[in-house]
Amino acid sequence: MATTTRNDAPVTIEGDGVELRTQEVGGDMTVAFVTLPKGADLAPAVKGLPDDLCQCPHWGYLFKGRLKMRTKHGDEIYEAGQAFYWGPGHAPEALEDCEYIDFSPTKEFTEVLDHVKAQMG
């Protein structure tokens, strides 16, 4: 069994109020602790991936805020207190300051994170 906390997970991406802390747990799953300030739009960071959307599935829980998830099938709104599943093909935008945790397959998530880091320069 593997465990981690937000404070123990290393910072993977940070800047402009965005913070992503990740830790591999349970072999092929990664937990992410995510903070997004109001107005943060991750669409530019995933541009260049298929359909210009994140292709990694995520299961998680939104602790704080409201978030719009863009998909090729339309937008969906998520609010604090909701558990979620985001299938492949999405790009989040924070409508309010957001904090959430998600769990993702490590291989797919690493591919997306590598792309996002390259986009950041």
mmCIF file of C-alpha atoms in Angstrom:
data_model
loop_
_atom_site.group_PDB
_atom_site.id
_atom_site.type_symbol
_atom_site.label_atom_id
_atom_site.label_comp_id
_atom_site.label_asym_id
_atom_site.label_seq_id
_atom_site.Cartn_x
_atom_site.Cartn_y
_atom_site.Cartn_z
ATOM 1 C CA MET A 1 0.000 0.000 0.000
ATOM 2 C CA ALA A 2 1.250 3.464 -0.851
ATOM 3 C CA THR A 3 0.178 6.755 0.699
ATOM 4 C CA THR A 4 1.010 10.406 0.293
ATOM 5 C CA THR A 5 -0.220 13.810 1.395
ATOM 6 C CA ARG A 6 -0.476 17.074 -0.479
ATOM 7 C CA ASN A 7 2.583 18.379 1.361
ATOM 8 C CA ASP A 8 4.607 15.200 0.709
ATOM 9 C CA ALA A 9 3.851 15.047 -3.022
ATOM 10 C CA PRO A 10 6.496 16.897 -5.042
ATOM 11 C CA VAL A 11 5.581 19.949 -7.128
ATOM 12 C CA THR A 12 5.376 18.919 -10.777
ATOM 13 C CA ILE A 13 4.063 22.164 -12.301
ATOM 14 C CA GLU A 14 3.925 25.607 -10.725
ATOM 15 C CA GLY A 15 3.309 29.131 -12.001
ATOM 16 C CA ASP A 16 0.703 31.903 -12.198
ATOM 17 C CA GLY A 17 -1.112 30.492 -9.171
ATOM 18 C CA VAL A 18 -1.343 27.005 -10.703
ATOM 19 C CA GLU A 19 0.138 24.230 -8.585
ATOM 20 C CA LEU A 20 0.200 20.549 -9.452
ATOM 21 C CA ARG A 21 1.733 18.106 -6.974
ATOM 22 C CA THR A 22 1.932 14.482 -8.079
ATOM 23 C CA GLN A 23 2.968 11.178 -6.576
ATOM 24 C CA GLU A 24 2.804 7.690 -8.048
ATOM 25 C CA VAL A 25 0.772 5.400 -5.787
ATOM 26 C CA GLY A 26 -0.326 1.817 -6.182
ATOM 27 C CA GLY A 27 2.002 0.933 -9.036
ATOM 28 C CA ASP A 28 0.470 2.340 -12.184
ATOM 29 C CA MET A 29 -1.689 5.135 -10.717
ATOM 30 C CA THR A 30 -0.700 8.714 -9.906
ATOM 31 C CA VAL A 31 -2.437 11.023 -7.458
ATOM 32 C CA ALA A 32 -2.473 14.743 -8.275
ATOM 33 C CA PHE A 33 -3.224 17.565 -5.856
ATOM 34 C CA VAL A 34 -4.284 20.511 -8.023
ATOM 35 C CA THR A 35 -4.759 24.202 -7.264
ATOM 36 C CA LEU A 36 -6.089 26.486 -10.016
ATOM 37 C CA PRO A 37 -6.795 30.194 -9.548
ATOM 38 C CA LYS A 38 -9.968 31.723 -11.001
ATOM 39 C CA GLY A 39 -9.460 32.257 -14.737
ATOM 40 C CA ALA A 40 -6.803 29.567 -15.186
ATOM 41 C CA ASP A 41 -7.444 27.971 -18.576
ATOM 42 C CA LEU A 42 -5.430 24.853 -19.363
ATOM 43 C CA ALA A 43 -6.551 24.648 -23.023
ATOM 44 C CA PRO A 44 -3.338 26.308 -24.298
ATOM 45 C CA ALA A 45 -1.242 23.817 -22.295
ATOM 46 C CA VAL A 46 -2.850 20.792 -23.991
ATOM 47 C CA LYS A 47 -2.833 22.282 -27.497
ATOM 48 C CA GLY A 48 -1.076 19.854 -29.810
ATOM 49 C CA LEU A 49 -2.449 16.734 -28.145
ATOM 50 C CA PRO A 50 -5.144 14.819 -30.105
ATOM 51 C CA ASP A 51 -8.166 17.133 -30.533
ATOM 52 C CA ASP A 52 -6.136 19.716 -28.526
ATOM 53 C CA LEU A 53 -7.496 18.064 -25.363
ATOM 54 C CA CYS A 54 -6.042 16.046 -22.474
ATOM 55 C CA GLN A 55 -6.260 12.360 -23.379
ATOM 56 C CA CYS A 56 -5.752 10.952 -19.875
ATOM 57 C CA PRO A 57 -8.706 9.811 -17.750
ATOM 58 C CA HIS A 58 -8.997 11.191 -14.204
ATOM 59 C CA TRP A 59 -11.108 10.149 -11.206
ATOM 60 C CA GLY A 60 -11.311 12.647 -8.380
ATOM 61 C CA TYR A 61 -13.034 15.045 -6.018
ATOM 62 C CA LEU A 62 -13.422 18.830 -6.227
ATOM 63 C CA PHE A 63 -12.893 20.304 -2.754
ATOM 64 C CA LYS A 64 -13.249 23.979 -3.636
ATOM 65 C CA GLY A 65 -14.550 26.159 -6.470
ATOM 66 C CA ARG A 66 -16.278 25.756 -9.822
ATOM 67 C CA LEU A 67 -14.638 24.394 -12.929
ATOM 68 C CA LYS A 68 -15.708 24.276 -16.565
ATOM 69 C CA MET A 69 -14.524 21.221 -18.453
ATOM 70 C CA ARG A 70 -14.402 21.659 -22.212
ATOM 71 C CA THR A 71 -14.925 18.507 -24.264
ATOM 72 C CA LYS A 72 -15.551 17.906 -27.946
ATOM 73 C CA HIS A 73 -19.150 17.097 -26.936
ATOM 74 C CA GLY A 74 -19.694 20.399 -25.103
ATOM 75 C CA ASP A 75 -18.874 22.013 -21.775
ATOM 76 C CA GLU A 76 -19.670 20.571 -18.349
ATOM 77 C CA ILE A 77 -19.610 22.428 -15.020
ATOM 78 C CA TYR A 78 -18.261 20.853 -11.826
ATOM 79 C CA GLU A 79 -18.698 22.314 -8.334
ATOM 80 C CA ALA A 80 -17.136 21.852 -4.906
ATOM 81 C CA GLY A 81 -18.360 18.682 -3.223
ATOM 82 C CA GLN A 82 -18.619 16.634 -6.418
ATOM 83 C CA ALA A 83 -16.726 13.459 -7.196
ATOM 84 C CA PHE A 84 -15.921 13.204 -10.900
ATOM 85 C CA TYR A 85 -14.690 11.103 -13.773
ATOM 86 C CA TRP A 86 -13.134 13.019 -16.663
ATOM 87 C CA GLY A 87 -12.664 10.729 -19.631
ATOM 88 C CA PRO A 88 -10.072 11.315 -22.335
ATOM 89 C CA GLY A 89 -10.736 14.482 -24.323
ATOM 90 C CA HIS A 90 -11.033 17.452 -21.944
ATOM 91 C CA ALA A 91 -9.492 20.828 -21.008
ATOM 92 C CA PRO A 92 -10.318 22.542 -17.691
ATOM 93 C CA GLU A 93 -10.955 26.217 -16.960
ATOM 94 C CA ALA A 94 -11.325 27.486 -13.384
ATOM 95 C CA LEU A 95 -14.479 29.608 -12.995
ATOM 96 C CA GLU A 96 -13.517 30.184 -9.349
ATOM 97 C CA ASP A 97 -10.418 29.360 -7.314
ATOM 98 C CA CYS A 98 -10.321 25.534 -7.385
ATOM 99 C CA GLU A 99 -8.705 22.762 -5.400
ATOM 100 C CA TYR A 100 -9.128 19.115 -6.313
ATOM 101 C CA ILE A 101 -7.501 15.728 -6.136
ATOM 102 C CA ASP A 102 -7.487 13.234 -8.968
ATOM 103 C CA PHE A 103 -6.179 9.764 -9.687
ATOM 104 C CA SER A 104 -4.900 8.872 -13.144
ATOM 105 C CA PRO A 105 -3.064 6.073 -14.951
ATOM 106 C CA THR A 106 0.618 6.989 -14.584
ATOM 107 C CA LYS A 107 1.676 6.266 -18.181
ATOM 108 C CA GLU A 108 -1.026 8.411 -19.791
ATOM 109 C CA PHE A 109 -0.702 11.169 -17.181
ATOM 110 C CA THR A 110 3.078 11.356 -17.610
ATOM 111 C CA GLU A 111 2.649 11.770 -21.378
ATOM 112 C CA VAL A 112 0.263 14.700 -20.815
ATOM 113 C CA LEU A 113 2.476 16.289 -18.145
ATOM 114 C CA ASP A 114 5.539 16.041 -20.407
ATOM 115 C CA HIS A 115 3.583 17.803 -23.164
ATOM 116 C CA VAL A 116 2.338 20.532 -20.788
ATOM 117 C CA LYS A 117 5.870 21.172 -19.474
ATOM 118 C CA ALA A 118 7.156 21.468 -23.067
ATOM 119 C CA GLN A 119 4.370 23.980 -23.841
ATOM 120 C CA MET A 120 5.424 26.033 -20.805
ATOM 121 C CA GLY A 121 8.939 26.344 -22.245
#
